[in-house]
CSV table of C-alpha atoms in Angstrom, one decimal:
chain,number,residue,atom,x,y,z
A,763,MET,CA,12.9,37.6,19.2
A,764,SER,CA,12.8,35.8,22.6
A,765,ALA,CA,14.7,32.5,23.0
A,766,ARG,CA,11.3,30.5,23.0
A,767,ALA,CA,9.7,32.3,20.0
A,768,PRO,CA,11.2,29.8,17.5
A,769,PHE,CA,9.8,26.9,19.5
A,770,LEU,CA,6.4,28.5,19.5
A,771,ALA,CA,6.6,29.1,15.8
A,772,LEU,CA,7.5,25.4,15.2
A,773,ALA,CA,4.7,24.3,17.4
A,774,VAL,CA,2.1,26.4,15.6
A,775,ALA,CA,3.4,25.4,12.2
A,776,GLU,CA,3.3,21.8,13.2
A,777,THR,CA,-0.3,22.2,14.4
A,778,PHE,CA,-1.4,23.5,11.0
A,779,SER,CA,0.6,21.0,9.0
A,780,ILE,CA,-0.4,17.9,11.0
A,781,SER,CA,-4.1,18.9,11.2
A,782,GLY,CA,-4.2,19.2,7.4
A,783,THR,CA,-2.3,16.0,7.0
A,784,ARG,CA,-4.6,14.1,9.3
A,785,LEU,CA,-7.6,15.3,7.3
A,786,SER,CA,-6.1,14.0,4.1
A,787,THR,CA,-5.4,10.6,5.6
A,788,ILE,CA,-9.1,10.3,6.2
A,789,ALA,CA,-10.4,12.1,3.1
A,790,ILE,CA,-8.3,10.5,0.4
A,791,PRO,CA,-9.0,6.8,1.5
A,792,TRP,CA,-12.7,7.7,2.0
A,793,LEU,CA,-12.8,9.2,-1.5
A,794,VAL,CA,-11.4,6.2,-3.1
A,795,LEU,CA,-13.3,3.7,-1.0
A,796,SER,CA,-16.7,5.4,-1.4
A,797,THR,CA,-16.3,5.9,-5.2
A,798,THR,CA,-14.8,2.5,-6.1
A,799,GLY,CA,-15.8,0.2,-3.2
A,800,SER,CA,-12.4,-1.5,-3.6
A,801,PRO,CA,-10.2,-2.0,-0.5
A,802,VAL,CA,-7.3,-2.8,-2.9
A,803,ALA,CA,-7.6,0.5,-4.8
A,804,THR,CA,-7.7,2.3,-1.5
A,805,GLY,CA,-4.5,0.6,-0.4
A,806,LEU,CA,-2.8,1.3,-3.8
A,807,VAL,CA,-3.5,5.1,-3.4
A,808,ALA,CA,-2.1,4.9,0.1
A,809,LEU,CA,1.0,3.1,-1.4
A,810,MET,CA,1.5,5.8,-4.1
A,811,GLU,CA,1.8,8.5,-1.4
A,812,THR,CA,3.6,6.8,1.4
A,813,LEU,CA,6.3,5.0,-0.9
A,814,PRO,CA,7.7,8.4,-2.3
A,815,TYR,CA,7.4,9.9,1.2
A,816,VAL,CA,9.8,7.4,2.6
A,817,VAL,CA,12.4,7.5,-0.2
A,818,ALA,CA,12.3,11.3,-0.4
A,819,LYS,CA,12.7,11.4,3.5
A,820,ALA,CA,15.7,9.1,3.4
A,821,LEU,CA,17.4,10.9,0.5
A,822,GLY,CA,16.7,14.4,1.7
A,823,GLY,CA,18.8,14.2,4.9
A,824,PRO,CA,22.2,15.5,3.4
A,825,LEU,CA,20.3,18.3,1.7
A,826,ILE,CA,18.9,19.3,5.1
A,827,ASP,CA,22.4,19.3,6.6
A,828,ARG,CA,23.7,21.3,3.7
A,829,VAL,CA,21.3,24.1,3.2
A,830,GLY,CA,19.5,24.0,6.6
A,831,PRO,CA,16.0,22.7,7.7
A,832,LYS,CA,14.2,26.0,7.5
A,833,ARG,CA,14.6,26.4,3.7
A,834,ILE,CA,13.7,22.8,3.0
A,835,ALA,CA,10.6,23.0,5.2
A,836,THR,CA,9.4,26.2,3.7
A,837,VAL,CA,9.9,25.3,0.1
A,838,CYS,CA,8.2,21.8,0.4
A,839,ASP,CA,5.3,23.2,2.3
A,840,ALA,CA,4.7,26.0,-0.2
A,841,ALA,CA,4.9,23.5,-3.2
A,842,SER,CA,2.5,21.1,-1.3
A,843,VAL,CA,-0.2,23.8,-1.5
A,844,ILE,CA,-0.3,23.5,-5.2
A,845,ALA,CA,-0.2,19.6,-5.2
A,846,VAL,CA,-2.9,19.1,-2.7
A,847,GLY,CA,-5.0,21.9,-4.3
A,848,LEU,CA,-5.2,20.0,-7.5
A,849,VAL,CA,-7.4,17.3,-6.0
A,850,PRO,CA,-10.5,19.5,-5.3
A,851,LEU,CA,-9.9,21.4,-8.4
A,852,LEU,CA,-9.8,18.4,-10.7
A,853,HIS,CA,-12.9,16.9,-8.8
A,854,LEU,CA,-14.8,20.2,-9.3
A,855,LEU,CA,-14.0,19.9,-13.1
A,856,GLY,CA,-15.1,16.3,-13.2
A,857,MET,CA,-11.7,15.1,-14.2
A,858,LEU,CA,-10.5,13.3,-11.0
A,859,THR,CA,-10.2,9.5,-11.3
A,860,VAL,CA,-8.0,7.0,-9.5
A,861,PRO,CA,-5.4,7.0,-12.4
A,862,VAL,CA,-5.3,10.8,-12.3
A,863,LEU,CA,-5.1,10.8,-8.3
A,864,LEU,CA,-2.1,8.4,-8.2
A,865,PRO,CA,0.6,10.9,-9.6
A,866,ILE,CA,-0.8,13.7,-7.5
A,867,VAL,CA,-0.6,11.8,-4.2
A,868,PHE,CA,2.9,10.6,-5.4
A,869,VAL,CA,4.1,14.3,-5.6
A,870,VAL,CA,2.4,15.1,-2.3
A,871,GLY,CA,4.5,12.2,-0.7
A,872,VAL,CA,7.7,13.4,-2.3
A,873,LEU,CA,7.2,16.9,-0.9
A,874,ARG,CA,6.0,15.9,2.6
A,875,GLY,CA,9.0,13.6,3.3
A,876,PRO,CA,11.7,16.3,3.4
A,877,SER,CA,9.4,18.8,4.9
A,878,ASP,CA,8.6,16.6,7.9
A,879,ALA,CA,12.3,15.5,8.2
A,880,ALA,CA,13.3,19.2,8.2
A,881,LYS,CA,10.9,20.1,11.0
A,882,GLN,CA,12.0,17.1,13.1
A,883,SER,CA,15.8,18.0,12.7
A,884,MET,CA,15.0,21.5,14.1
A,885,VAL,CA,14.1,20.2,17.6
A,886,PRO,CA,17.5,19.9,19.2
A,887,ASP,CA,18.6,23.3,18.1
A,888,ILE,CA,15.3,24.8,19.2
A,889,ALA,CA,15.5,23.0,22.5
A,890,GLU,CA,19.0,24.5,23.0
A,891,LEU,CA,17.8,28.0,22.2
A,892,ALA,CA,14.9,27.7,24.6
A,893,ALA,CA,17.2,26.2,27.3
A,894,VAL,CA,14.8,23.4,28.4
A,895,PRO,CA,15.4,19.6,28.7
A,896,LEU,CA,15.2,17.7,25.4
A,897,GLU,CA,12.5,15.3,26.7
A,898,ARG,CA,10.3,18.2,27.6
A,899,VAL,CA,10.5,19.7,24.2
A,900,THR,CA,9.9,16.4,22.5
A,901,GLY,CA,6.9,15.8,24.9
A,902,VAL,CA,5.5,19.3,24.0
A,903,VAL,CA,6.0,18.6,20.3
A,904,GLY,CA,4.2,15.2,20.9
A,905,THR,CA,1.3,16.9,22.6
A,906,ILE,CA,1.0,19.4,19.7
A,907,GLU,CA,1.1,16.5,17.3
A,908,ARG,CA,-1.7,14.8,19.1
A,909,LEU,CA,-3.8,17.9,19.5
A,910,ALA,CA,-3.4,18.6,15.7
A,911,SER,CA,-4.3,15.1,14.9
A,912,THR,CA,-7.4,15.3,17.1
A,913,VAL,CA,-8.6,18.5,15.7
A,914,GLY,CA,-7.8,17.3,12.1
A,915,ALA,CA,-9.6,13.9,12.7
A,916,ALA,CA,-12.7,15.4,14.3
A,917,GLY,CA,-13.0,18.2,11.8
A,918,ALA,CA,-12.4,15.8,8.9
A,919,GLY,CA,-15.4,13.7,9.5
A,920,ALA,CA,-17.7,16.7,9.7
A,921,LEU,CA,-16.0,18.5,6.9
A,922,ILE,CA,-16.1,15.5,4.6
A,923,ALA,CA,-19.8,14.9,5.4
A,924,VAL,CA,-20.6,18.5,4.5
A,925,THR,CA,-18.4,19.2,1.5
A,926,GLY,CA,-17.4,15.8,0.3
A,927,PRO,CA,-13.8,14.2,0.6
A,928,ALA,CA,-12.4,15.9,-2.4
A,929,GLN,CA,-13.4,19.5,-1.5
A,930,ALA,CA,-12.5,18.9,2.1
A,931,LEU,CA,-8.8,18.9,0.9
A,932,VAL,CA,-9.0,22.7,0.2
A,933,PHE,CA,-8.4,22.9,4.0
A,934,ASN,CA,-5.3,20.8,3.7
A,935,ALA,CA,-3.9,23.2,1.1
A,936,VAL,CA,-4.6,26.2,3.4
A,937,THR,CA,-2.9,24.5,6.3
A,938,PHE,CA,0.3,23.8,4.3
A,939,ALA,CA,0.3,27.5,3.3
A,940,VAL,CA,0.0,28.7,6.9
A,941,ALA,CA,2.8,26.3,7.9
A,942,ALA,CA,5.2,27.5,5.2
A,943,LEU,CA,4.5,31.2,6.2
A,944,ILE,CA,5.1,30.5,9.9
A,945,VAL,CA,8.3,28.6,9.4
A,946,GLY,CA,9.6,31.2,7.0
A,947,VAL,CA,8.9,34.2,9.3
A,948,GLY,CA,9.0,32.8,12.8
A,949,ILE,CA,12.1,30.5,12.8
A,950,PRO,CA,15.6,31.8,12.5
A,951,VAL,CA,18.2,30.1,10.2
A,952,LEU,CA,19.4,27.0,12.2
A,953,ARG,CA,22.2,24.6,12.0
A,954,HIS,CA,23.6,23.6,8.6
A,955,THR,CA,27.0,22.1,7.6
A,956,PRO,CA,28.6,24.0,4.7
A,957,ALA,CA,31.6,21.7,4.8
A,958,ALA,CA,29.3,18.8,3.8
A,959,GLY,CA,29.2,20.4,0.4
A,960,THR,CA,32.8,19.3,-0.3
A,961,ALA,CA,31.8,15.6,0.0
A,962,SER,CA,29.6,13.8,-2.5
A,963,TYR,CA,25.9,13.5,-1.7
A,964,GLY,CA,26.2,9.7,-1.8
A,965,ARG,CA,29.0,9.8,0.8
A,966,ASP,CA,26.9,12.0,3.0
A,967,LEU,CA,24.1,9.5,2.9
A,968,TRP,CA,26.4,6.5,3.5
A,969,GLU,CA,27.9,8.4,6.6
A,970,GLY,CA,24.4,8.7,8.1
A,971,TRP,CA,23.6,5.1,7.3
A,972,THR,CA,27.0,3.9,8.8
A,973,PHE,CA,26.3,5.7,12.1
A,974,LEU,CA,22.8,4.4,12.3
A,975,ARG,CA,23.5,0.8,11.7
A,976,ARG,CA,26.3,0.7,14.2
A,977,ASP,CA,23.9,1.9,17.0
A,978,ALA,CA,22.1,-1.2,18.4
A,979,VAL,CA,19.4,0.9,20.2
A,980,LEU,CA,18.7,3.1,17.2
A,981,MET,CA,18.4,-0.1,14.9
A,982,GLY,CA,16.2,-1.8,17.5
A,983,ILE,CA,13.9,1.1,17.6
A,984,VAL,CA,13.8,1.3,13.7
A,985,THR,CA,13.0,-2.4,13.4
A,986,MET,CA,10.2,-2.4,16.0
A,987,VAL,CA,8.6,0.8,14.7
A,988,ALA,CA,8.8,-0.1,11.0
A,989,ALA,CA,6.7,-3.4,11.8
A,990,THR,CA,4.2,-1.6,13.9
A,991,ASN,CA,3.9,1.3,11.3
A,992,LEU,CA,3.0,-1.3,8.6
A,993,LEU,CA,0.2,-2.6,10.8
A,994,ASP,CA,-1.0,0.8,11.9
A,995,GLN,CA,-1.2,1.8,8.3
A,996,ALA,CA,-3.3,-1.2,7.4
A,997,PHE,CA,-5.5,-0.4,10.4
A,998,HIS,CA,-6.0,3.3,9.5
A,999,ALA,CA,-6.1,3.2,5.7
A,1000,VAL,CA,-8.2,0.1,5.2
A,1001,LEU,CA,-9.3,-2.0,8.2
A,1002,LEU,CA,-11.0,0.8,10.1
A,1003,PRO,CA,-12.7,2.5,7.1
A,1004,VAL,CA,-14.0,-0.9,5.9
A,1005,TRP,CA,-15.2,-1.8,9.5
A,1006,THR,CA,-17.0,1.6,9.6
A,1007,LEU,CA,-18.7,1.0,6.3
A,1008,ASP,CA,-19.6,-2.6,7.1
A,1009,ALA,CA,-21.1,-1.4,10.4
A,1010,GLY,CA,-23.4,1.0,8.5
A,1011,HIS,CA,-21.7,4.2,9.7
A,1012,GLY,CA,-20.4,7.1,7.9
A,1013,PRO,CA,-17.2,9.3,7.9
A,1014,GLU,CA,-18.4,11.1,11.0
A,1015,LEU,CA,-17.9,8.0,13.1
A,1016,LEU,CA,-14.6,7.3,11.5
A,1017,GLY,CA,-13.4,10.8,12.3
A,1018,ALA,CA,-14.8,10.5,15.9
A,1019,MET,CA,-12.9,7.3,16.5
A,1020,LEU,CA,-9.6,8.7,15.3
A,1021,ALA,CA,-10.2,11.8,17.3
A,1022,VAL,CA,-10.8,10.0,20.6
A,1023,PHE,CA,-7.5,8.0,19.9
A,1024,SER,CA,-5.6,11.2,19.2
A,1025,GLY,CA,-7.3,13.2,21.8
A,1026,THR,CA,-6.4,10.8,24.7
A,1027,SER,CA,-2.8,10.4,23.2
A,1028,MET,CA,-2.5,14.2,23.6
A,1029,VAL,CA,-3.1,13.7,27.3
A,1030,GLY,CA,-0.5,11.0,27.5
A,1031,ALA,CA,2.0,13.2,25.6
A,1032,ALA,CA,1.3,16.1,27.9
A,1033,ILE,CA,2.2,13.9,30.9
A,1034,ALA,CA,5.3,12.7,29.2
A,1035,ALA,CA,6.3,16.3,28.6
A,1036,SER,CA,6.1,17.2,32.3
A,1037,ILE,CA,7.7,14.1,33.8
A,1038,GLY,CA,9.6,12.6,30.9
A,1039,GLU,CA,13.1,13.0,32.3
A,1040,ARG,CA,12.0,11.0,35.4
A,1041,MET,CA,10.2,8.1,33.7
A,1042,PRO,CA,11.9,4.6,33.4
A,1043,ARG,CA,12.1,4.6,29.6
A,1044,LEU,CA,12.0,0.9,28.8
A,1045,ILE,CA,9.2,0.0,31.0
A,1046,VAL,CA,7.0,2.9,29.9
A,1047,TYR,CA,7.8,2.3,26.2
A,1048,THR,CA,6.9,-1.4,26.5
A,1049,ALA,CA,3.7,-1.0,28.4
A,1050,ALA,CA,2.6,1.8,26.1
A,1051,PHE,CA,3.1,-0.3,23.0
A,1052,LEU,CA,1.2,-3.2,24.5
A,1053,LEU,CA,-1.7,-1.1,25.4
A,1054,THR,CA,-1.9,0.9,22.2
A,1055,GLY,CA,-1.7,-2.2,19.8
A,1056,PHE,CA,-3.4,-5.5,20.1
A,1057,PRO,CA,-6.6,-4.4,22.1
A,1058,ARG,CA,-7.9,-2.1,19.4
A,1059,PHE,CA,-7.7,-4.8,16.8
A,1060,LEU,CA,-9.4,-7.3,19.1
A,1061,VAL,CA,-12.5,-5.2,19.9
A,1062,LEU,CA,-13.2,-4.5,16.3
A,1063,ALA,CA,-12.9,-8.1,15.4
A,1064,MET,CA,-15.5,-9.0,18.1
A,1065,ASP,CA,-19.2,-8.0,18.2
A,1066,VAL,CA,-18.9,-5.6,21.1
A,1067,PRO,CA,-20.9,-2.3,21.9
A,1068,LEU,CA,-19.6,0.8,20.3
A,1069,ALA,CA,-18.9,2.3,23.8
A,1070,LEU,CA,-16.3,-0.5,24.4
A,1071,VAL,CA,-14.7,0.3,21.1
A,1072,PHE,CA,-14.3,4.0,22.0
A,1073,ALA,CA,-13.0,3.1,25.5
A,1074,THR,CA,-10.4,0.8,24.0
A,1075,LEU,CA,-9.3,3.5,21.6
A,1076,ALA,CA,-9.1,6.0,24.4
A,1077,ILE,CA,-6.9,3.7,26.5
A,1078,GLY,CA,-4.7,2.9,23.6
A,1079,GLY,CA,-4.4,6.5,22.5
A,1080,PHE,CA,-3.4,7.6,26.0
A,1081,ALA,CA,-0.7,5.0,26.1
A,1082,SER,CA,0.6,6.0,22.6
A,1083,GLY,CA,1.1,9.5,23.8
A,1084,PHE,CA,4.2,8.4,25.7
A,1085,LEU,CA,5.9,6.8,22.8
A,1086,ASN,CA,7.1,9.6,20.5
A,1087,PRO,CA,8.6,11.8,23.4
A,1088,ILE,CA,10.7,8.9,24.5
A,1089,LEU,CA,11.7,7.8,21.1
A,1090,SER,CA,12.6,11.3,19.9
A,1091,ALA,CA,14.7,12.0,23.0
A,1092,VAL,CA,16.5,8.7,22.7
A,1093,MET,CA,17.4,9.5,19.1
A,1094,PHE,CA,18.4,13.1,19.5
A,1095,GLU,CA,20.7,12.2,22.5
A,1096,ARG,CA,22.5,9.6,20.5
A,1097,ILE,CA,23.2,11.5,17.3
A,1098,PRO,CA,26.0,14.0,16.8
A,1099,LYS,CA,24.7,17.5,15.6
A,1100,PRO,CA,26.5,17.5,12.4
A,1101,LEU,CA,24.7,14.3,11.4
A,1102,ILE,CA,21.3,15.2,12.7
A,1103,GLY,CA,19.7,15.7,9.3
A,1104,ARG,CA,21.1,12.6,7.7
A,1105,VAL,CA,20.6,10.2,10.6
A,1106,THR,CA,17.1,11.3,11.6
A,1107,SER,CA,15.9,11.3,8.1
A,1108,MET,CA,17.4,7.9,7.5
A,1109,SER,CA,16.0,6.4,10.7
A,1110,THR,CA,12.6,7.8,10.3
A,1111,ALA,CA,12.5,6.9,6.7
A,1112,LEU,CA,13.4,3.3,7.7
A,1113,CYS,CA,10.7,3.4,10.3
A,1114,TRP,CA,8.3,4.2,7.4
A,1115,THR,CA,9.7,1.7,4.9
A,1116,LEU,CA,6.9,-0.7,5.3
A,1117,ILE,CA,4.0,1.9,5.6
A,1118,PRO,CA,3.6,2.0,1.8
A,1119,PHE,CA,2.6,-1.6,1.8
A,1120,GLY,CA,0.3,-1.4,4.8
A,1121,GLY,CA,-2.8,-0.4,2.8
A,1122,LEU,CA,-2.2,-3.1,0.2
A,1123,PHE,CA,-1.5,-5.6,3.0
A,1124,GLY,CA,-4.7,-4.6,4.7
A,1125,GLY,CA,-6.8,-4.6,1.5
A,1126,ALA,CA,-5.4,-8.1,0.6
A,1127,LEU,CA,-6.2,-9.5,4.0
A,1128,VAL,CA,-9.8,-8.2,3.9
A,1129,SER,CA,-10.4,-9.5,0.5
A,1130,GLY,CA,-8.7,-12.9,1.2
A,1131,ILE,CA,-9.9,-13.9,4.6
A,1132,GLY,CA,-12.6,-11.4,5.6
A,1133,LEU,CA,-12.4,-8.4,8.1
A,1134,PRO,CA,-12.7,-10.2,11.4
A,1135,ALA,CA,-9.8,-12.6,10.6
A,1136,ALA,CA,-7.8,-9.8,9.1
A,1137,LEU,CA,-8.2,-7.8,12.3
A,1138,LEU,CA,-7.1,-10.7,14.6
A,1139,LEU,CA,-4.1,-11.6,12.4
A,1140,THR,CA,-2.9,-8.1,12.2
A,1141,GLY,CA,-3.4,-7.6,16.0
A,1142,ALA,CA,-1.4,-10.7,16.7
A,1143,ALA,CA,1.5,-9.5,14.5
A,1144,TYR,CA,1.4,-6.2,16.2
A,1145,LEU,CA,1.8,-7.9,19.6
A,1146,ALA,CA,4.8,-10.0,18.3
A,1147,ALA,CA,6.4,-6.9,16.8
A,1148,THR,CA,6.0,-5.1,20.2
A,1149,LEU,CA,7.7,-7.9,22.3
A,1150,LEU,CA,10.4,-9.0,19.8
A,1151,PRO,CA,13.1,-6.3,20.5
A,1152,LEU,CA,13.0,-7.0,24.2
A,1153,ALA,CA,14.7,-10.3,23.6
A,1154,ARG,CA,17.8,-8.5,22.4
A,1155,LYS,CA,20.2,-7.6,25.1
A,1156,SER,CA,21.6,-4.6,23.3
A,1157,PHE,CA,18.2,-3.1,23.4
A,1158,ARG,CA,18.4,-2.5,27.1
A,1159,GLY,CA,20.8,0.5,26.2
A,1160,PHE,CA,17.5,2.2,25.5
A,1161,GLU,CA,17.2,3.0,29.3
A,1162,LYS,CA,20.5,4.8,29.5
A,1163,ARG,CA,20.6,8.6,28.9
A,1164,ARG,CA,23.4,9.9,26.9
A,1165,ILE,CA,24.3,13.0,25.0
A,1166,ALA,CA,26.0,12.6,21.7
A,1167,ASP,CA,29.1,14.7,21.2
A,1168,GLY,CA,29.3,17.2,18.3
A,1169,ASN,CA,31.6,15.1,16.2
A,1170,ALA,CA,30.7,12.5,13.8
A,1171,SER,CA,32.2,9.2,14.3
């Protein structure tokens, strides 16, 4: 096996996994919204998937460090095939209702959390095996993520229109099966920490949290991303689908809009992969967040031509492509290898902490003040969350490149 073969395997596995997940993030909200007509019910289903995702991701870090990320990713993806496959099966049998759907999406969230964290924690080791700069690897991973999101979103609209939202999830189950197979066969056993087994699981968790909270840059990132993730979830799970329905369009347009955003973000991530190590991190990071946030909320709140909506989504998507490569490189540089699983799981889980409430937040806003006002309020909050960390002097350490040593401290 060549040195770069594991990276190729991870990239392909992520392509399938993210494509399927992107489809489900469109299909499940559309299924609930189209059958119930309730933005609140749509937000509740999103909550029941994302809340266990966050908790399982945070708690799974020590397990990843103990038994290795490959085993966790393979087992969780294989189990996800069964969980996701239940949705189209029960719908075919006429047994799928919102109360039945809630525990299913709960289990899906529990399985996806550790699986995503395990794949993410593989990146530093795979970068080392491939002998390429970390920012280049995170940039390529970001490009793959955007490519998969584009394919998933574009395909989701057409697939949902042809088969219906429930049966479209068969594709999601297949993608999880392919991802589990590729990780199991194509990636070697990577880092794990047998010595961690001598300590309690709670102590392992606490060690990861202690390291994270003492790093001002990492905590600044977590705070900022947690806030914007809440607002992004409200946008994707409720505000955008409701806008699409109110404008008299179907899932094809919803999928096309998300595909444009993801497609242009893929271009941005590809550029970040090629020149990432030479970019001024803080300037690029701030500018990208400003372009990807408030403008898309604003154009949807106004009566503008559809072409302008697509143009704004394209610009915002392009800017967003620079974010994850920078974020991932900063995180991996600052975390000692023995703590990678715990700290990355904890930090990304905290970034996702508010996402479970994004759907309910969006649904409550739409029901309470109407869609245009909800879009403007959410966009203004996004702008504030983007600018707030810049007021902290400690956040300027974001710009400094550093490599964490191999010892926990």
